[in-house]
Short mmCIF file of C-alpha atoms in Angstrom, two decimals:
data_model
loop_
_atom_site.label_atom_id
_atom_site.label_comp_id
_atom_site.label_asym_id
_atom_site.label_seq_id
_atom_site.Cartn_x
_atom_site.Cartn_y
_atom_site.Cartn_z
CA UNK A 270 20.85 -2.68 35.00
CA UNK A 271 19.96 -4.73 31.99
CA UNK A 272 18.53 -3.07 28.89
CA UNK A 273 15.17 -4.85 28.94
CA UNK A 274 14.44 -3.96 32.56
CA UNK A 275 15.62 -0.41 32.01
CA UNK A 276 13.25 -0.02 29.07
CA UNK A 277 10.33 -1.27 31.18
CA UNK A 278 11.14 1.21 33.95
CA UNK A 279 11.35 4.09 31.50
CA UNK A 280 7.95 3.26 30.01
CA UNK A 281 6.48 2.91 33.49
CA UNK A 282 7.67 6.36 34.53
CA UNK A 283 6.30 7.81 31.29
CA UNK A 284 2.88 6.38 32.17
CA UNK A 285 3.10 7.88 35.66
CA UNK A 286 4.01 11.21 34.10
CA UNK A 287 1.14 11.17 31.58
CA UNK A 288 -1.60 9.94 33.94
CA UNK A 289 -0.55 11.32 37.34
CA UNK A 290 1.62 14.33 36.52
CA UNK A 291 5.04 13.08 37.75
CA UNK A 292 7.93 15.30 36.73
CA UNK A 293 11.63 15.72 37.47
CA UNK A 294 13.16 15.92 39.99
CA UNK A 295 11.23 13.01 41.46
CA UNK A 296 10.54 13.25 45.21
CA UNK A 297 11.71 9.96 46.77
CA UNK A 298 10.75 9.11 50.35
CA UNK A 299 13.43 6.88 51.95
CA UNK A 300 13.10 4.81 55.11
CA UNK A 301 15.86 3.77 57.50
CA UNK A 302 16.10 0.17 56.25
CA UNK A 303 16.55 1.35 52.64
CA UNK A 304 19.55 3.43 53.64
CA UNK A 305 21.04 0.57 55.68
CA UNK A 306 20.67 -2.04 52.93
CA UNK A 307 22.17 0.28 50.30
CA UNK A 308 25.23 0.70 52.53
CA UNK A 309 25.38 -3.04 53.27
CA UNK A 310 25.45 -3.89 49.54
CA UNK A 311 27.87 -0.98 48.91
CA UNK A 312 25.50 0.69 46.47
CA UNK A 313 25.33 4.31 45.37
CA UNK A 314 21.79 5.02 46.59
CA UNK A 315 21.19 8.29 44.70
CA UNK A 316 22.82 7.05 41.49
CA UNK A 317 20.81 3.82 41.60
CA UNK A 318 17.55 5.73 42.07
CA UNK A 319 18.33 8.01 39.11
CA UNK A 320 19.11 5.02 36.88
CA UNK A 321 15.95 3.22 37.97
CA UNK A 322 13.60 6.21 37.61
CA UNK A 323 15.41 7.58 34.50
CA UNK A 324 15.59 11.11 35.82
CA UNK A 325 16.88 13.39 38.53
CA UNK A 326 15.73 12.61 42.07
CA UNK A 327 15.28 14.60 45.28
CA UNK A 328 15.86 12.24 48.26
CA UNK A 329 13.69 12.91 51.33
CA UNK A 330 13.49 11.38 54.77
CA UNK A 331 10.89 11.80 57.52
CA UNK A 332 11.52 12.64 61.16
CA UNK A 333 10.41 9.18 62.30
CA UNK A 334 12.92 7.48 59.94
CA UNK A 335 15.69 9.69 61.34
CA UNK A 336 14.71 8.66 64.87
CA UNK A 337 14.94 5.00 63.78
CA UNK A 338 18.52 5.66 62.67
CA UNK A 339 19.34 7.39 65.93
CA UNK A 340 17.98 4.40 67.83
CA UNK A 341 20.42 2.13 65.92
CA UNK A 342 23.38 4.47 66.37
CA UNK A 343 25.23 1.88 68.49
CA UNK A 344 25.48 -0.45 65.50
CA UNK A 345 28.75 -0.23 63.50
CA UNK A 346 28.68 2.22 60.61
CA UNK A 347 25.27 3.73 61.45
CA UNK A 348 26.78 7.01 62.62
CA UNK A 349 28.12 7.52 59.08
CA UNK A 350 24.63 6.82 57.70
CA UNK A 351 23.13 9.38 60.08
CA UNK A 352 25.50 12.05 58.77
CA UNK A 353 24.63 11.07 55.22
CA UNK A 354 20.86 11.13 55.90
CA UNK A 355 21.16 14.65 57.30
CA UNK A 356 22.10 15.86 53.79
CA UNK A 357 18.69 14.73 52.49
CA UNK A 358 15.68 16.99 52.55
CA UNK A 359 13.67 16.59 55.77
CA UNK A 360 9.99 15.89 55.28
CA UNK A 361 8.08 16.92 58.38
CA UNK A 362 5.53 14.33 59.42
CA UNK A 363 4.40 16.27 62.57
CA UNK A 364 5.25 13.28 64.80
CA UNK A 365 7.15 15.18 67.45
CA UNK A 366 8.98 13.48 70.31
CA UNK A 367 6.82 15.40 72.82
CA UNK A 368 3.65 13.87 71.41
CA UNK A 369 5.18 10.53 70.43
CA UNK A 370 7.91 9.41 72.83
CA UNK A 371 8.62 6.45 70.56
CA UNK A 372 8.80 6.93 66.77
CA UNK A 373 5.89 5.63 64.74
CA UNK A 374 6.31 2.63 62.47
CA UNK A 375 7.51 3.26 58.95
CA UNK A 376 4.11 2.28 57.57
CA UNK A 377 2.12 4.74 59.66
CA UNK A 378 4.61 7.57 59.14
CA UNK A 379 4.83 7.23 55.36
CA UNK A 380 1.06 6.74 55.07
CA UNK A 381 0.45 10.01 56.88
CA UNK A 382 2.85 11.81 54.52
CA UNK A 383 1.74 10.27 51.22
CA UNK A 384 -2.02 10.15 51.96
CA UNK A 385 -2.72 12.48 54.89
CA UNK A 386 -6.50 12.73 54.32
CA UNK A 387 -7.08 9.05 53.60
CA UNK A 388 -8.39 9.73 50.08
CA UNK A 389 -6.20 6.99 48.55
CA UNK A 390 -4.48 9.48 46.23
CA UNK A 391 -0.82 10.51 45.99
CA UNK A 392 -1.46 14.25 45.92
CA UNK A 393 2.19 15.39 46.15
CA UNK A 394 3.51 12.70 43.73
CA UNK A 395 5.95 10.88 46.00
CA UNK A 396 8.05 7.87 45.02
CA UNK A 397 8.32 5.49 47.99
CA UNK A 398 11.60 3.58 48.42
CA UNK A 399 11.12 1.11 51.28
CA UNK A 400 12.40 -2.32 52.25
CA UNK A 401 9.37 -3.23 54.39
CA UNK A 402 6.67 -5.41 52.86
CA UNK A 403 3.87 -3.83 54.92
CA UNK A 404 4.71 -0.39 53.56
CA UNK A 405 4.66 -1.54 49.93
CA UNK A 406 1.45 -3.50 50.48
CA UNK A 407 -0.31 -0.44 51.85
CA UNK A 408 1.03 1.85 49.11
CA UNK A 409 -0.34 -0.44 46.39
CA UNK A 410 -3.84 0.63 47.47
CA UNK A 411 -2.98 4.32 46.94
CA UNK A 412 -3.35 5.56 43.40
CA UNK A 413 -0.21 6.59 41.54
CA UNK A 414 2.62 5.56 43.90
CA UNK A 415 5.81 4.14 42.30
CA UNK A 416 7.49 1.63 44.63
CA UNK A 417 11.23 0.90 44.72
CA UNK A 418 13.18 -1.62 46.82
CA UNK A 419 16.52 -3.47 46.83
CA UNK A 420 16.72 -7.22 46.25
CA UNK A 421 20.18 -8.83 46.44
CA UNK A 422 22.08 -5.68 45.52
CA UNK A 423 19.66 -4.94 42.62
CA UNK A 424 17.30 -1.97 42.72
CA UNK A 425 13.85 -2.94 41.46
CA UNK A 426 10.75 -0.89 40.72
CA UNK A 427 7.43 -2.67 41.06
CA UNK A 428 4.98 -2.69 38.15
CA UNK A 429 1.92 -0.50 38.32
CA UNK A 430 -0.50 -1.74 41.01
CA UNK A 431 -3.93 -3.07 40.13
CA UNK A 432 -5.89 -0.08 41.46
CA UNK A 433 -3.55 2.36 39.70
CA UNK A 434 -3.76 0.47 36.39
CA UNK A 435 -7.59 0.36 36.58
CA UNK A 436 -7.73 4.08 37.26
CA UNK A 437 -5.42 4.76 34.31
CA UNK A 438 -7.57 2.65 31.97
CA UNK A 439 -10.72 4.37 33.22
CA UNK A 440 -9.25 7.80 32.49
CA UNK A 441 -8.14 6.73 29.01
CA UNK A 442 -11.65 5.45 28.23
CA UNK A 443 -13.12 8.76 29.39
CA UNK A 444 -10.73 10.71 27.18
CA UNK A 445 -11.57 8.47 24.24
CA UNK A 446 -15.32 8.98 24.74
CA UNK A 447 -14.84 12.73 25.10
CA UNK A 448 -12.94 12.76 21.82
CA UNK A 449 -15.74 10.83 20.11
CA UNK A 450 -18.32 13.28 21.41
CA UNK A 451 -16.29 16.22 20.15
CA UNK A 452 -15.92 14.58 16.78
CA UNK A 453 -19.67 13.95 16.48
CA UNK A 454 -20.38 17.59 17.32
CA UNK A 455 -18.00 18.77 14.64
CA UNK A 456 -19.67 16.45 12.11
CA UNK A 457 -23.07 17.92 12.95
CA UNK A 458 -21.70 21.41 12.46
CA UNK A 459 -20.25 20.47 9.10
CA UNK A 460 -23.58 19.01 8.01
CA UNK A 461 -25.44 22.15 9.05
CA UNK A 462 -22.96 24.35 7.20
CA UNK A 463 -23.26 22.24 4.06
CA UNK A 464 -27.07 22.47 4.19
CA UNK A 465 -26.86 26.25 4.51
CA UNK A 466 -24.57 26.43 1.49
CA UNK A 467 -26.98 24.34 -0.55
CA UNK A 468 -29.82 26.70 0.33
CA UNK A 469 -27.80 29.70 -0.78
CA UNK A 470 -26.94 27.98 -4.08
CA UNK A 471 -23.26 27.19 -3.62
CA UNK A 472 -22.12 24.17 -5.57
CA UNK A 473 -21.04 21.17 -3.54
CA UNK A 474 -17.46 20.02 -3.74
CA UNK A 475 -17.18 16.62 -5.32
CA UNK A 476 -15.72 13.96 -3.02
CA UNK A 477 -12.24 12.82 -3.85
CA UNK A 478 -11.88 9.41 -5.41
CA UNK A 479 -10.43 6.77 -3.16
CA UNK A 480 -7.02 5.46 -4.03
CA UNK A 481 -6.91 1.98 -5.54
CA UNK A 482 -10.43 2.15 -7.04
CA UNK A 483 -10.25 2.75 -10.80
CA UNK A 484 -13.29 3.60 -12.91
CA UNK A 485 -14.02 2.60 -16.53
CA UNK A 486 -11.51 4.01 -18.99
CA UNK A 487 -12.44 5.54 -22.35
CA UNK A 488 -10.78 4.64 -25.66
CA UNK A 489 -7.37 6.02 -26.50
CA UNK A 490 -7.98 9.07 -28.74
CA UNK A 491 -4.79 8.36 -30.72
CA UNK A 492 -5.91 4.83 -31.57
CA UNK A 493 -9.43 5.78 -32.72
CA UNK A 494 -9.83 6.04 -36.54
CA UNK A 495 -11.19 9.28 -37.92
CA UNK A 496 -14.53 9.11 -39.75
CA UNK A 497 -14.16 9.47 -43.55
CA UNK A 498 -17.71 10.69 -44.18
CA UNK A 499 -18.03 14.42 -44.15
CA UNK A 500 -20.93 15.67 -42.09
CA UNK A 501 -23.70 17.07 -44.18
CA UNK A 502 -24.07 20.77 -43.64
CA UNK A 503 -27.22 22.71 -43.03
CA UNK A 504 -29.35 24.40 -45.70
CA UNK A 505 -27.55 27.72 -45.31
CA UNK A 506 -24.14 26.15 -45.90
CA UNK A 507 -25.44 24.36 -49.00
CA UNK A 508 -26.75 27.61 -50.48
CA UNK A 509 -23.40 29.30 -49.88
CA UNK A 510 -21.54 26.42 -51.54
CA UNK A 511 -23.81 26.57 -54.60
CA UNK A 512 -23.26 30.32 -54.94
CA UNK A 513 -19.48 29.96 -54.84
CA UNK A 514 -19.62 27.09 -57.36
CA UNK A 515 -21.68 29.17 -59.78
CA UNK A 516 -19.03 31.88 -59.64
CA UNK A 517 -16.16 29.48 -60.22
CA UNK A 518 -17.99 27.46 -62.95
CA UNK A 519 -18.14 24.21 -60.95
CA UNK A 520 -20.89 22.16 -59.41
CA UNK A 521 -21.49 21.82 -55.68
CA UNK A 522 -19.53 18.54 -55.77
CA UNK A 523 -16.53 20.32 -57.35
CA UNK A 524 -16.92 19.07 -60.97
CA UNK A 525 -16.86 21.40 -64.02
CA UNK A 526 -20.13 22.18 -65.75
CA UNK A 527 -20.60 20.75 -69.29
CA UNK A 528 -20.46 24.20 -70.90
CA UNK A 529 -17.20 25.04 -69.17
CA UNK A 530 -15.84 21.64 -70.13
CA UNK A 531 -16.48 22.19 -73.89
CA UNK A 532 -14.84 25.62 -73.84
CA UNK A 533 -11.78 24.24 -72.10
CA UNK A 534 -11.50 21.36 -74.62
CA UNK A 535 -11.73 23.78 -77.57
CA UNK A 536 -9.05 25.98 -76.08
CA UNK A 537 -6.76 22.99 -75.55
CA UNK A 538 -7.23 21.77 -79.17
CA UNK A 539 -6.49 25.23 -80.63
CA UNK A 540 -3.41 25.53 -78.47
CA UNK A 541 -2.21 22.13 -79.68
CA UNK A 542 -2.58 23.05 -83.39
CA UNK A 543 -0.71 26.34 -82.88
CA UNK A 544 2.14 24.55 -81.23
CA UNK A 545 2.52 22.06 -84.11
CA UNK A 546 2.59 24.82 -86.79
CA UNK A 547 5.22 26.74 -84.84
CA UNK A 548 7.44 23.66 -84.55
CA UNK A 549 7.27 22.92 -88.29
CA UNK A 550 8.17 26.49 -89.21
CA UNK A 551 11.16 26.40 -86.90
CA UNK A 552 12.41 23.18 -88.51
CA UNK A 553 12.15 24.63 -92.05
CA UNK A 554 14.05 27.74 -91.15
CA UNK A 555 16.82 25.75 -89.52
CA UNK A 556 19.74 25.33 -91.97
CA UNK A 557 23.01 23.66 -91.45
CA UNK A 558 26.06 25.74 -92.11
CA UNK A 559 29.25 23.70 -92.58
CA UNK A 560 32.68 25.34 -92.71
CA UNK A 561 35.00 24.27 -95.54
CA UNK A 562 37.59 21.71 -94.46
CA UNK A 563 41.26 22.68 -94.98
CA UNK A 564 42.90 20.92 -97.96
CA UNK A 565 39.57 20.20 -99.60
CA UNK A 566 39.05 20.95 -103.25
CA UNK A 567 36.00 22.02 -105.14
CA UNK A 568 34.75 18.49 -105.20
CA UNK A 569 34.32 18.47 -101.41
CA UNK A 570 32.40 21.73 -101.48
CA UNK A 571 30.09 20.44 -104.17
CA UNK A 572 29.42 17.27 -102.13
CA UNK A 573 28.47 19.34 -99.11
CA UNK A 574 26.11 21.42 -101.22
CA UNK A 575 24.47 18.25 -102.60
CA UNK A 576 23.94 16.92 -99.11
CA UNK A 577 22.33 20.20 -98.05
CA UNK A 578 20.10 20.14 -101.11
#
Protein backbone atom coordinates (compact mmCIF):
# COMPACT_ATOMS: atom_id res chain seq x y z
CA UNK A 1 0.00 0.00 0.00
CA UNK A 2 1.37 3.34 -1.01
CA UNK A 3 1.92 6.06 1.57
CA UNK A 4 -0.55 8.57 0.13
CA UNK A 5 -3.42 6.09 0.01
CA UNK A 6 -2.56 4.78 3.46
CA UNK A 7 -2.68 8.31 4.87
CA UNK A 8 -6.12 8.88 3.31
CA UNK A 9 -7.45 5.64 4.82
CA UNK A 10 -6.12 6.54 8.25
CA UNK A 11 -7.80 9.95 8.16
CA UNK A 12 -11.03 8.37 6.96
CA UNK A 13 -11.11 5.91 9.86
CA UNK A 14 -10.39 8.75 12.28
CA UNK A 15 -13.45 10.59 10.94
CA UNK A 16 -15.56 7.45 11.36
CA UNK A 17 -14.28 7.13 14.91
CA UNK A 18 -15.01 10.77 15.83
CA UNK A 19 -18.46 11.03 14.21
CA UNK A 20 -19.85 7.48 14.46
CA UNK A 21 -17.98 5.94 17.39
CA UNK A 22 -15.90 3.28 15.57
CA UNK A 23 -13.26 1.66 17.74
CA UNK A 24 -10.84 -1.26 17.62
CA UNK A 25 -11.19 -4.12 16.96
CA UNK A 26 -13.27 -3.24 13.93
CA UNK A 27 -16.11 -5.66 13.15
CA UNK A 28 -15.76 -6.63 9.46
CA UNK A 29 -18.59 -8.47 7.70
CA UNK A 30 -17.20 -10.67 4.90
CA UNK A 31 -19.14 -12.25 2.04
CA UNK A 32 -18.29 -15.42 0.14
CA UNK A 33 -16.94 -13.65 -2.97
CA UNK A 34 -14.53 -11.57 -0.85
CA UNK A 35 -13.01 -14.73 0.61
CA UNK A 36 -12.75 -16.36 -2.83
CA UNK A 37 -11.08 -13.37 -4.50
CA UNK A 38 -8.57 -12.98 -1.66
CA UNK A 39 -7.56 -16.62 -2.14
CA UNK A 40 -7.46 -16.23 -5.95
CA UNK A 41 -5.05 -13.27 -5.69
CA UNK A 42 -3.09 -15.08 -2.94
CA UNK A 43 -3.67 -12.28 -0.44
CA UNK A 44 -3.55 -12.36 3.34
CA UNK A 45 -7.16 -11.30 3.96
CA UNK A 46 -6.86 -10.43 7.68
CA UNK A 47 -3.48 -8.70 7.27
CA UNK A 48 -4.77 -6.66 4.32
CA UNK A 49 -7.84 -5.55 6.28
CA UNK A 50 -5.68 -4.45 9.24
CA UNK A 51 -3.38 -2.45 6.96
CA UNK A 52 -6.33 -0.84 5.19
CA UNK A 53 -8.30 0.04 8.34
CA UNK A 54 -5.15 0.87 10.39
CA UNK A 55 -6.20 -1.19 13.37
CA UNK A 56 -7.09 -4.62 14.66
CA UNK A 57 -10.05 -6.33 13.00
CA UNK A 58 -12.58 -8.99 14.02
CA UNK A 59 -13.66 -10.90 10.87
CA UNK A 60 -17.30 -12.04 10.80
CA UNK A 61 -19.37 -14.05 8.38
CA UNK A 62 -23.13 -14.61 8.20
CA UNK A 63 -24.94 -17.93 7.91
CA UNK A 64 -26.11 -17.14 4.38
CA UNK A 65 -22.51 -16.46 3.23
CA UNK A 66 -21.43 -19.80 4.71
CA UNK A 67 -24.22 -21.53 2.79
CA UNK A 68 -22.97 -19.86 -0.41
CA UNK A 69 -19.55 -21.40 0.24
CA UNK A 70 -21.08 -24.81 0.89
CA UNK A 71 -22.96 -24.56 -2.39
CA UNK A 72 -19.63 -24.01 -4.22
CA UNK A 73 -17.83 -26.80 -2.36
CA UNK A 74 -17.36 -28.78 -5.59
CA UNK A 75 -15.09 -26.08 -6.98
CA UNK A 76 -11.33 -26.65 -6.46
CA UNK A 77 -9.91 -25.14 -3.30
CA UNK A 78 -13.29 -24.10 -1.81
CA UNK A 79 -13.18 -26.79 0.86
CA UNK A 80 -10.03 -25.13 2.25
CA UNK A 81 -11.86 -21.78 2.26
CA UNK A 82 -14.78 -23.32 4.15
CA UNK A 83 -12.42 -24.54 6.88
CA UNK A 84 -10.84 -21.10 7.04
CA UNK A 85 -14.22 -19.32 7.21
CA UNK A 86 -15.24 -21.51 10.14
CA UNK A 87 -12.51 -19.81 12.22
CA UNK A 88 -14.27 -16.45 11.79
CA UNK A 89 -16.94 -15.28 14.18
CA UNK A 90 -20.43 -16.33 13.05
CA UNK A 91 -22.95 -13.52 12.82
CA UNK A 92 -26.45 -14.94 13.08
CA UNK A 93 -28.79 -13.44 10.51
CA UNK A 94 -31.81 -15.62 11.56
CA UNK A 95 -32.16 -16.97 8.00
CA UNK A 96 -32.48 -20.63 8.89
CA UNK A 97 -32.58 -23.40 6.31
CA UNK A 98 -36.02 -24.46 7.60
CA UNK A 99 -37.49 -21.06 6.80
CA UNK A 100 -35.31 -20.35 3.77
CA UNK A 101 -34.49 -23.49 1.79
CA UNK A 102 -32.22 -21.43 -0.44
CA UNK A 103 -29.83 -18.86 1.09
CA UNK A 104 -30.75 -15.21 0.66
CA UNK A 105 -28.70 -12.96 -1.59
CA UNK A 106 -25.69 -11.25 -0.08
CA UNK A 107 -27.42 -7.88 -0.34
CA UNK A 108 -30.54 -8.90 1.58
CA UNK A 109 -28.58 -10.81 4.22
CA UNK A 110 -26.08 -8.05 4.96
CA UNK A 111 -28.81 -5.39 4.89
CA UNK A 112 -30.77 -7.26 7.54
CA UNK A 113 -27.65 -7.47 9.74
CA UNK A 114 -26.34 -3.92 9.30
CA UNK A 115 -29.74 -2.14 9.29
CA UNK A 116 -32.33 -4.53 10.73
CA UNK A 117 -34.99 -1.86 11.44
CA UNK A 118 -34.59 0.04 8.18
CA UNK A 119 -33.57 3.27 9.95
CA UNK A 120 -30.60 3.81 7.59
CA UNK A 121 -28.12 3.80 10.49
CA UNK A 122 -25.22 1.46 11.24
CA UNK A 123 -26.10 0.87 14.88
CA UNK A 124 -23.50 -1.84 15.60
CA UNK A 125 -20.69 -0.11 13.62
CA UNK A 126 -19.93 -2.79 11.03
CA UNK A 127 -17.34 -2.52 8.27
CA UNK A 128 -18.66 -4.23 5.12
CA UNK A 129 -16.13 -6.04 2.90
CA UNK A 130 -17.95 -7.18 -0.23
CA UNK A 131 -17.14 -7.74 -3.89
CA UNK A 132 -20.73 -7.22 -5.12
CA UNK A 133 -21.67 -3.83 -6.54
CA UNK A 134 -25.31 -4.09 -5.40
CA UNK A 135 -24.21 -4.54 -1.79
CA UNK A 136 -21.92 -1.50 -1.85
CA UNK A 137 -24.56 0.59 -3.60
CA UNK A 138 -27.12 -0.19 -0.93
CA UNK A 139 -24.67 0.40 1.92
CA UNK A 140 -23.83 3.88 0.63
CA UNK A 141 -27.37 4.92 1.64
CA UNK A 142 -26.79 3.78 5.23
CA UNK A 143 -25.07 6.29 7.47
CA UNK A 144 -21.59 5.47 8.72
CA UNK A 145 -20.68 2.26 6.83
CA UNK A 146 -17.03 1.90 5.67
CA UNK A 147 -16.84 -0.17 2.47
CA UNK A 148 -13.87 -2.33 1.44
CA UNK A 149 -13.32 -4.38 -1.73
CA UNK A 150 -10.49 -5.92 -3.78
CA UNK A 151 -9.55 -4.58 -7.21
CA UNK A 152 -6.76 -6.38 -9.08
CA UNK A 153 -5.07 -7.73 -5.97
CA UNK A 154 -5.30 -4.31 -4.24
CA UNK A 155 -7.55 -3.75 -1.24
CA UNK A 156 -9.39 -0.45 -1.52
CA UNK A 157 -11.61 1.44 0.91
CA UNK A 158 -14.24 3.70 -0.61
CA UNK A 159 -14.40 7.37 0.40
CA UNK A 160 -17.16 8.50 2.70
CA UNK A 161 -20.55 8.33 0.95
CA UNK A 162 -22.57 11.45 0.21
CA UNK A 163 -25.26 10.83 2.85
CA UNK A 164 -22.63 10.04 5.48
CA UNK A 165 -20.57 13.14 4.65
CA UNK A 166 -23.68 15.37 4.80
CA UNK A 167 -24.63 13.93 8.17
CA UNK A 168 -21.10 14.52 9.47
CA UNK A 169 -21.13 18.15 8.30
CA UNK A 170 -24.57 18.67 9.85
CA UNK A 171 -23.36 17.37 13.21
CA UNK A 172 -20.25 19.58 13.09
CA UNK A 173 -22.40 22.65 12.39
CA UNK A 174 -24.63 21.77 15.33
CA UNK A 175 -21.63 21.42 17.63
CA UNK A 176 -20.26 24.73 16.41
CA UNK A 177 -23.57 26.51 17.06
CA UNK A 178 -23.84 24.92 20.50
CA UNK A 179 -20.35 26.18 21.30
CA UNK A 180 -21.31 29.69 20.18
CA UNK A 181 -24.40 29.63 22.37
CA UNK A 182 -22.38 28.51 25.37
CA UNK A 183 -19.86 31.24 24.73
CA UNK A 184 -22.55 33.93 24.52
CA UNK A 185 -24.03 32.74 27.82
CA UNK A 186 -20.67 32.95 29.52
CA UNK A 187 -20.19 36.48 28.16
CA UNK A 188 -23.54 37.53 29.61
CA UNK A 189 -22.56 36.09 32.97
CA UNK A 190 -19.27 37.97 32.91
CA UNK A 191 -21.07 41.21 32.11
CA UNK A 192 -23.53 40.71 34.96
CA UNK A 193 -20.70 39.96 37.38
CA UNK A 194 -18.79 43.06 36.29
CA UNK A 195 -21.89 45.23 36.79
CA UNK A 196 -22.35 43.82 40.29
CA UNK A 197 -18.74 44.61 41.13
CA UNK A 198 -19.17 48.17 39.92
CA UNK A 199 -22.20 48.60 42.15
CA UNK A 200 -20.27 47.37 45.17
CA UNK A 201 -17.40 49.77 44.41
CA UNK A 202 -14.70 47.39 43.22
CA UNK A 203 -12.28 48.97 40.80
CA UNK A 204 -12.31 47.64 37.27
CA UNK A 205 -9.24 45.91 35.93
CA UNK A 206 -7.68 47.85 33.11
CA UNK A 207 -7.63 45.98 29.79
CA UNK A 208 -4.25 44.78 28.65
CA UNK A 209 -2.63 46.66 25.81
CA UNK A 210 -2.55 44.83 22.52
CA UNK A 211 0.80 43.75 21.25
CA UNK A 212 2.20 45.76 18.35
CA UNK A 213 0.32 48.98 19.23
CA UNK A 214 2.68 51.50 20.86
CA UNK A 215 1.46 54.69 22.53
CA UNK A 216 3.19 58.09 22.67
CA UNK A 217 6.50 58.00 24.51
CA UNK A 218 7.63 60.64 27.01
CA UNK A 219 11.05 62.33 26.96
CA UNK A 220 14.08 60.49 28.24
CA UNK A 221 14.61 61.68 31.84
CA UNK A 222 18.41 61.39 31.46
CA UNK A 223 18.45 63.69 28.43
CA UNK A 224 16.26 66.43 29.95
CA UNK A 225 18.23 69.44 31.33
CA UNK A 226 17.63 70.40 34.93
CA UNK A 227 16.14 73.84 35.57
CA UNK A 228 18.69 76.34 36.97
CA UNK A 229 16.14 78.64 38.61
CA UNK A 230 15.44 77.78 42.19
CA UNK A 231 11.77 77.69 43.03
CA UNK A 232 10.69 80.54 45.20
CA UNK A 233 9.66 79.35 48.60
CA UNK A 234 6.59 80.29 50.55
CA UNK A 235 6.34 83.11 53.10
CA UNK A 236 7.14 80.80 56.01
CA UNK A 237 10.36 79.59 54.39
CA UNK A 238 11.42 83.17 53.67
CA UNK A 239 10.91 84.18 57.31
CA UNK A 240 13.00 81.22 58.48
CA UNK A 241 15.79 82.11 56.05
CA UNK A 242 15.85 85.73 57.25
CA UNK A 243 16.06 84.61 60.89
CA UNK A 244 19.01 82.33 60.20
CA UNK A 245 20.75 85.07 58.19
CA UNK A 246 20.37 87.55 61.04
CA UNK A 247 22.06 85.09 63.37
CA UNK A 248 24.95 84.42 61.01
CA UNK A 249 25.39 88.12 60.01
CA UNK A 250 24.43 87.62 56.35
CA UNK A 251 21.56 88.73 54.18
CA UNK A 252 18.87 86.41 52.84
CA UNK A 253 20.84 86.19 49.57
CA UNK A 254 23.95 85.04 51.47
CA UNK A 255 25.99 88.31 51.35
CA UNK A 256 27.62 89.89 54.44
CA UNK A 257 26.01 92.96 55.95
CA UNK A 258 27.94 96.27 55.63
CA UNK A 259 28.63 96.43 59.38
CA UNK A 260 30.06 92.92 59.42
CA UNK A 261 32.09 93.74 56.33
CA UNK A 262 33.81 96.77 57.99
CA UNK A 263 34.68 94.78 61.11
CA UNK A 264 36.19 92.00 59.05
CA UNK A 265 38.26 94.49 56.99
CA UNK A 266 39.59 96.15 60.17
CA UNK A 267 40.55 92.80 61.62
CA UNK A 268 42.37 91.84 58.42
CA UNK A 269 44.33 95.14 58.34
CA UNK A 270 45.41 94.83 61.99
CA UNK A 271 46.49 91.26 61.40
CA UNK A 272 48.55 92.36 58.40
CA UNK A 273 50.41 95.08 60.38
CA UNK A 274 51.20 92.66 63.21
CA UNK A 275 52.65 90.18 60.80
CA UNK A 276 54.98 92.78 59.21
CA UNK A 277 56.34 93.96 62.61
CA UNK A 278 57.02 90.38 63.67
CA UNK A 279 58.93 89.65 60.46
CA UNK A 280 61.15 92.74 60.84
CA UNK A 281 62.01 91.88 64.43
CA UNK A 282 62.98 88.37 63.44
CA UNK A 283 65.30 89.68 60.73
CA UNK A 284 67.08 92.07 63.15
CA UNK A 285 67.67 89.38 65.70
CA UNK A 286 69.10 87.03 63.11
CA UNK A 287 72.92 87.18 63.16
CA UNK A 288 75.37 85.25 61.15
CA UNK A 289 77.93 83.31 63.08
CA UNK A 290 80.96 82.27 61.00
CA UNK A 291 83.55 79.82 62.31
CA UNK A 292 87.22 80.79 61.91
CA UNK A 293 88.90 79.11 58.95
CA UNK A 294 91.98 76.99 59.72
CA UNK A 295 95.29 78.68 58.76
CA UNK A 296 93.74 82.13 58.81
CA UNK A 297 95.45 84.95 60.61
CA UNK A 298 94.08 87.93 62.43
CA UNK A 299 93.53 89.71 59.18
CA UNK A 300 90.90 87.16 58.11
CA UNK A 301 89.06 87.49 61.41
CA UNK A 302 89.02 91.25 61.13
CA UNK A 303 87.61 91.02 57.58
CA UNK A 304 84.80 88.80 58.77
CA UNK A 305 83.99 91.23 61.55
CA UNK A 306 83.90 94.13 59.05
CA UNK A 307 81.51 92.22 56.83
CA UNK A 308 79.23 91.52 59.79
CA UNK A 309 79.34 95.17 60.79
